[in-house]
Short mmCIF file of C-alpha atoms in Angstrom, two decimals:
data_model
loop_
_atom_site.label_atom_id
_atom_site.label_comp_id
_atom_site.label_asym_id
_atom_site.label_seq_id
_atom_site.Cartn_x
_atom_site.Cartn_y
_atom_site.Cartn_z
CA MET A 1 44.71 178.45 23.60
CA PRO A 2 44.35 180.05 27.06
CA LEU A 3 42.02 178.41 29.54
CA PRO A 4 38.95 180.24 30.89
CA GLY A 5 39.75 182.08 34.08
CA ASN A 6 37.49 180.04 36.35
CA TRP A 7 38.18 176.65 34.79
CA THR A 8 39.60 173.99 37.13
CA ALA A 9 41.37 171.08 35.44
CA LEU A 10 40.22 167.57 36.43
CA SER A 11 38.21 168.84 39.35
CA TRP A 12 36.53 165.97 41.20
CA GLU A 13 35.94 164.53 44.63
CA LEU A 14 35.66 161.05 46.09
CA ALA A 15 33.06 160.66 48.81
CA ALA A 16 34.15 158.37 51.63
CA GLU A 17 31.76 155.83 53.10
CA ARG A 18 33.51 155.41 56.43
CA ALA A 19 36.80 157.30 56.39
CA ARG A 20 37.41 160.27 58.67
CA ASP A 21 40.25 162.79 58.82
CA ASN A 22 42.66 162.55 61.76
CA PRO A 23 40.75 160.09 63.94
CA THR A 24 41.96 159.16 67.41
CA ILE A 25 43.67 155.77 67.29
CA LYS A 26 42.67 153.34 70.01
CA THR A 27 44.84 150.27 70.49
CA ARG A 28 42.64 148.65 73.15
CA GLY A 29 45.67 146.81 74.43
CA ARG A 30 46.82 145.61 71.02
CA SER A 31 48.34 146.96 67.83
CA TYR A 32 46.82 146.75 64.35
CA PRO A 33 48.16 144.64 61.44
CA LEU A 34 49.38 146.46 58.33
CA ILE A 35 48.17 145.99 54.77
CA VAL A 36 50.01 147.60 51.85
CA VAL A 37 47.81 148.18 48.78
CA SER A 38 49.46 148.46 45.33
CA HIS A 39 47.52 150.17 42.53
CA PRO A 40 47.27 149.07 38.86
CA ASN A 41 49.46 150.19 35.97
CA ALA A 42 48.92 153.90 35.24
CA GLY A 43 46.57 154.09 38.23
CA ASP A 44 46.64 155.56 41.70
CA PRO A 45 45.48 154.65 45.22
CA PHE A 46 42.07 156.18 44.52
CA ASN A 47 41.36 153.22 42.20
CA SER A 48 41.09 151.00 45.25
CA SER A 49 39.96 153.55 47.83
CA LYS A 50 36.75 151.66 48.65
CA ILE A 51 38.75 148.48 49.27
CA SER A 52 41.27 150.33 51.43
CA GLU A 53 38.56 152.12 53.36
CA ARG A 54 36.68 148.91 54.09
CA LEU A 55 39.85 147.12 55.21
CA ALA A 56 40.69 149.96 57.56
CA SER A 57 37.17 149.82 59.02
CA TYR A 58 37.86 146.24 60.11
CA GLY A 59 40.92 147.14 62.13
CA TYR A 60 43.85 147.25 59.71
CA ILE A 61 46.31 150.03 59.10
CA VAL A 62 46.23 150.45 55.33
CA ALA A 63 49.07 152.09 53.37
CA ALA A 64 48.43 152.74 49.68
CA PRO A 65 51.43 154.47 48.05
CA PHE A 66 51.56 156.22 44.69
CA HIS A 67 53.98 154.30 42.46
CA ASN A 68 55.78 157.23 40.86
CA GLY A 69 56.40 156.73 37.15
CA ASP A 70 53.33 154.53 36.84
CA THR A 71 50.41 156.76 37.83
CA GLN A 72 47.54 158.46 36.03
CA ASP A 73 49.24 161.82 36.53
CA ASP A 74 52.41 160.56 34.81
CA VAL A 75 50.33 159.46 31.81
CA ARG A 76 48.47 162.79 31.68
CA ILE A 77 51.67 164.83 31.83
CA ASP A 78 53.22 162.80 28.99
CA PHE A 79 50.04 163.28 26.93
CA ILE A 80 50.07 167.04 27.47
CA ASN A 81 53.79 167.36 26.74
CA THR A 82 53.45 165.52 23.41
CA HIS A 83 50.24 167.24 22.31
CA PRO A 84 50.78 169.33 19.14
CA ASP A 85 48.79 172.27 20.55
CA ARG A 86 50.68 172.54 23.82
CA THR A 87 51.91 175.98 24.85
CA GLY A 88 54.55 174.76 27.28
CA THR A 89 56.05 171.73 28.99
CA LEU A 90 54.99 170.32 32.33
CA SER A 91 57.56 168.88 34.70
CA CYS A 92 57.36 165.26 35.81
CA LEU A 93 56.36 164.77 39.43
CA ASP A 94 59.84 163.44 40.27
CA GLY A 95 61.48 166.48 38.67
CA LEU A 96 63.46 164.35 36.20
CA PRO A 97 63.56 165.11 32.46
CA GLY A 98 62.14 162.93 29.71
CA ARG A 99 59.01 160.83 29.72
CA CYS A 100 57.28 160.65 33.09
CA THR A 101 56.01 157.09 32.63
CA ASP A 102 58.59 154.38 33.24
CA GLY A 103 59.19 151.23 31.22
CA LEU A 104 58.12 147.87 32.60
CA SER A 105 61.44 146.88 34.19
CA LYS A 106 62.03 150.17 36.00
CA SER A 107 58.40 150.32 37.05
CA MET A 108 58.61 146.90 38.70
CA GLN A 109 61.93 147.70 40.39
CA ASP A 110 60.58 150.95 41.80
CA ARG A 111 57.28 149.38 42.87
CA ALA A 112 59.10 146.78 44.96
CA LEU A 113 61.20 149.53 46.54
CA ASP A 114 58.05 151.57 47.25
CA VAL A 115 56.51 148.69 49.19
CA SER A 116 59.67 148.04 51.20
CA VAL A 117 60.13 151.72 52.04
CA VAL A 118 56.52 151.99 53.20
CA ILE A 119 56.97 149.01 55.52
CA THR A 120 60.26 150.36 56.84
CA ASN A 121 58.84 153.78 57.64
CA ILE A 122 55.27 153.06 58.70
CA ALA A 123 56.22 152.83 62.37
CA PHE A 124 57.40 156.44 62.29
CA LEU A 125 53.80 157.43 61.55
CA PHE A 126 51.89 154.98 63.74
CA GLY A 127 54.41 153.95 66.39
CA GLU A 128 53.13 151.24 68.73
CA HIS A 129 49.77 151.19 66.95
CA VAL A 130 51.14 149.16 64.00
CA ASP A 131 51.97 145.48 64.40
CA MET A 132 55.13 144.92 62.39
CA ASP A 133 54.84 141.17 62.87
CA ARG A 134 51.57 141.01 60.92
CA ILE A 135 51.90 142.49 57.43
CA GLY A 136 49.76 141.68 54.40
CA PHE A 137 49.77 142.85 50.80
CA VAL A 138 46.90 143.57 48.37
CA GLY A 139 47.70 144.18 44.70
CA LEU A 140 45.53 145.01 41.70
CA SER A 141 46.65 144.19 38.12
CA ARG A 142 50.29 145.35 37.93
CA GLY A 143 49.99 145.70 41.67
CA SER A 144 49.36 141.96 41.65
CA ALA A 145 52.67 141.43 39.84
CA THR A 146 54.24 143.72 42.43
CA GLY A 147 52.96 141.32 45.07
CA LEU A 148 54.60 138.40 43.27
CA GLY A 149 57.87 140.30 43.47
CA VAL A 150 57.35 141.13 47.13
CA GLY A 151 56.59 137.48 47.86
CA GLY A 152 59.23 135.78 45.72
CA GLY A 153 61.51 138.33 44.11
CA SER A 154 62.32 138.46 40.40
CA THR A 155 63.53 135.62 38.24
CA GLU A 156 67.26 135.40 37.60
CA SER A 157 66.81 135.77 33.83
CA SER A 158 64.97 139.09 34.18
CA LYS A 159 68.00 140.79 35.81
CA LEU A 160 65.64 143.05 37.74
CA GLY A 161 67.31 142.45 41.07
CA ILE A 162 64.02 142.49 42.99
CA ALA A 163 64.36 140.71 46.33
CA ALA A 164 61.45 139.26 48.26
CA ASP A 165 60.50 141.17 51.40
CA ALA A 166 60.39 138.62 54.21
CA ARG A 167 58.38 141.00 56.39
CA VAL A 168 55.25 140.39 54.29
CA ASP A 169 53.23 137.46 55.65
CA ALA A 170 50.44 137.05 53.06
CA LEU A 171 49.39 138.11 49.55
CA PHE A 172 45.96 138.92 48.12
CA LEU A 173 46.21 139.40 44.34
CA TRP A 174 43.41 140.80 42.16
CA THR A 175 43.82 139.65 38.53
CA ALA A 176 47.20 139.10 36.88
CA GLY A 177 49.85 141.69 36.17
CA GLY A 178 50.10 141.00 32.44
CA ALA A 179 53.61 141.17 30.97
CA ALA A 180 55.11 141.77 34.42
CA ASN A 181 54.01 138.41 35.81
CA PRO A 182 56.63 136.21 34.07
CA LEU A 183 59.39 138.44 35.45
CA MET A 184 58.63 137.33 39.00
CA ASN A 185 59.80 134.18 40.77
CA HIS A 186 56.53 132.40 41.51
CA ALA A 187 58.24 129.24 42.77
CA ALA A 188 59.89 131.19 45.60
CA ILE A 189 56.53 132.30 47.03
CA THR A 190 55.81 130.21 50.12
CA ILE A 191 53.58 132.57 52.13
CA PRO A 192 49.76 132.27 52.10
CA THR A 193 48.41 133.62 48.80
CA VAL A 194 44.94 134.25 47.38
CA GLN A 195 44.59 134.88 43.63
CA VAL A 196 41.30 136.44 42.46
CA THR A 197 40.15 136.82 38.86
CA GLY A 198 36.93 137.03 36.82
CA THR A 199 35.56 134.78 34.10
CA GLU A 200 35.58 137.71 31.63
CA ASP A 201 39.01 138.98 32.72
CA ARG A 202 41.39 139.28 29.76
CA ASN A 203 44.13 138.15 32.15
CA LEU A 204 42.26 135.01 33.15
CA SER A 205 44.82 132.66 31.60
CA PRO A 206 47.99 134.31 33.00
CA SER A 207 46.24 134.66 36.34
CA ARG A 208 45.66 130.91 36.50
CA THR A 209 49.18 130.20 35.24
CA SER A 210 50.67 132.37 37.98
CA PHE A 211 48.57 130.70 40.64
CA LEU A 212 49.67 127.20 39.60
CA ALA A 213 53.35 128.28 39.67
CA ILE A 214 53.15 129.69 43.20
CA ASN A 215 54.83 127.27 45.59
CA SER A 216 52.94 128.16 48.76
CA PRO A 217 51.36 125.23 50.66
CA SER A 218 48.55 127.60 51.62
CA LYS A 219 46.97 129.18 48.55
CA ALA A 220 43.52 129.65 47.07
CA TYR A 221 42.18 130.58 43.61
CA VAL A 222 38.91 132.50 43.43
#
């Protein structure tokens, strides 16, 4: 069925509280620490935009990448392409054939690579303004599991080949990453880590289990 001529699919806007386009960066004699924010499974950076915006307002450079193959757009494209009333096929955002959403193993491998690539290339965007010796990570849900991989790599049995990124100095993890959590090497995490969950969170138990397995001498459970 053709769409009405003036109809705009998924039209919406997100009002910023503090963010501004293209502001002038002032170092004031010092550079700013970097925080990489990892979105949930089938999410996007907009899920945590208020968190990212508030962090940036306190003097952090915040990088929140889209994890291709695990975004809301990937899920929507797969839904449209498998709908019985479709009139055509949409291409995946990466241009590859097949389902746009990745399986758990590939998703976790690519997420870890996304974080490392962001850290490697952030200086090309911000130059002397970014302090590459002070890097933190914030993850939400599967983004939390991504943080476990960034902090400790993957377990040998999982065969994922995810290596910890030694450039990351601290982790802040919001809820557990579900089935992805056991794939990560908690015992290898020695950097400061905060694990946050809620009393009604369905991942309360795996969140606590992950926290207890983390080997950092500086960790907190909220």
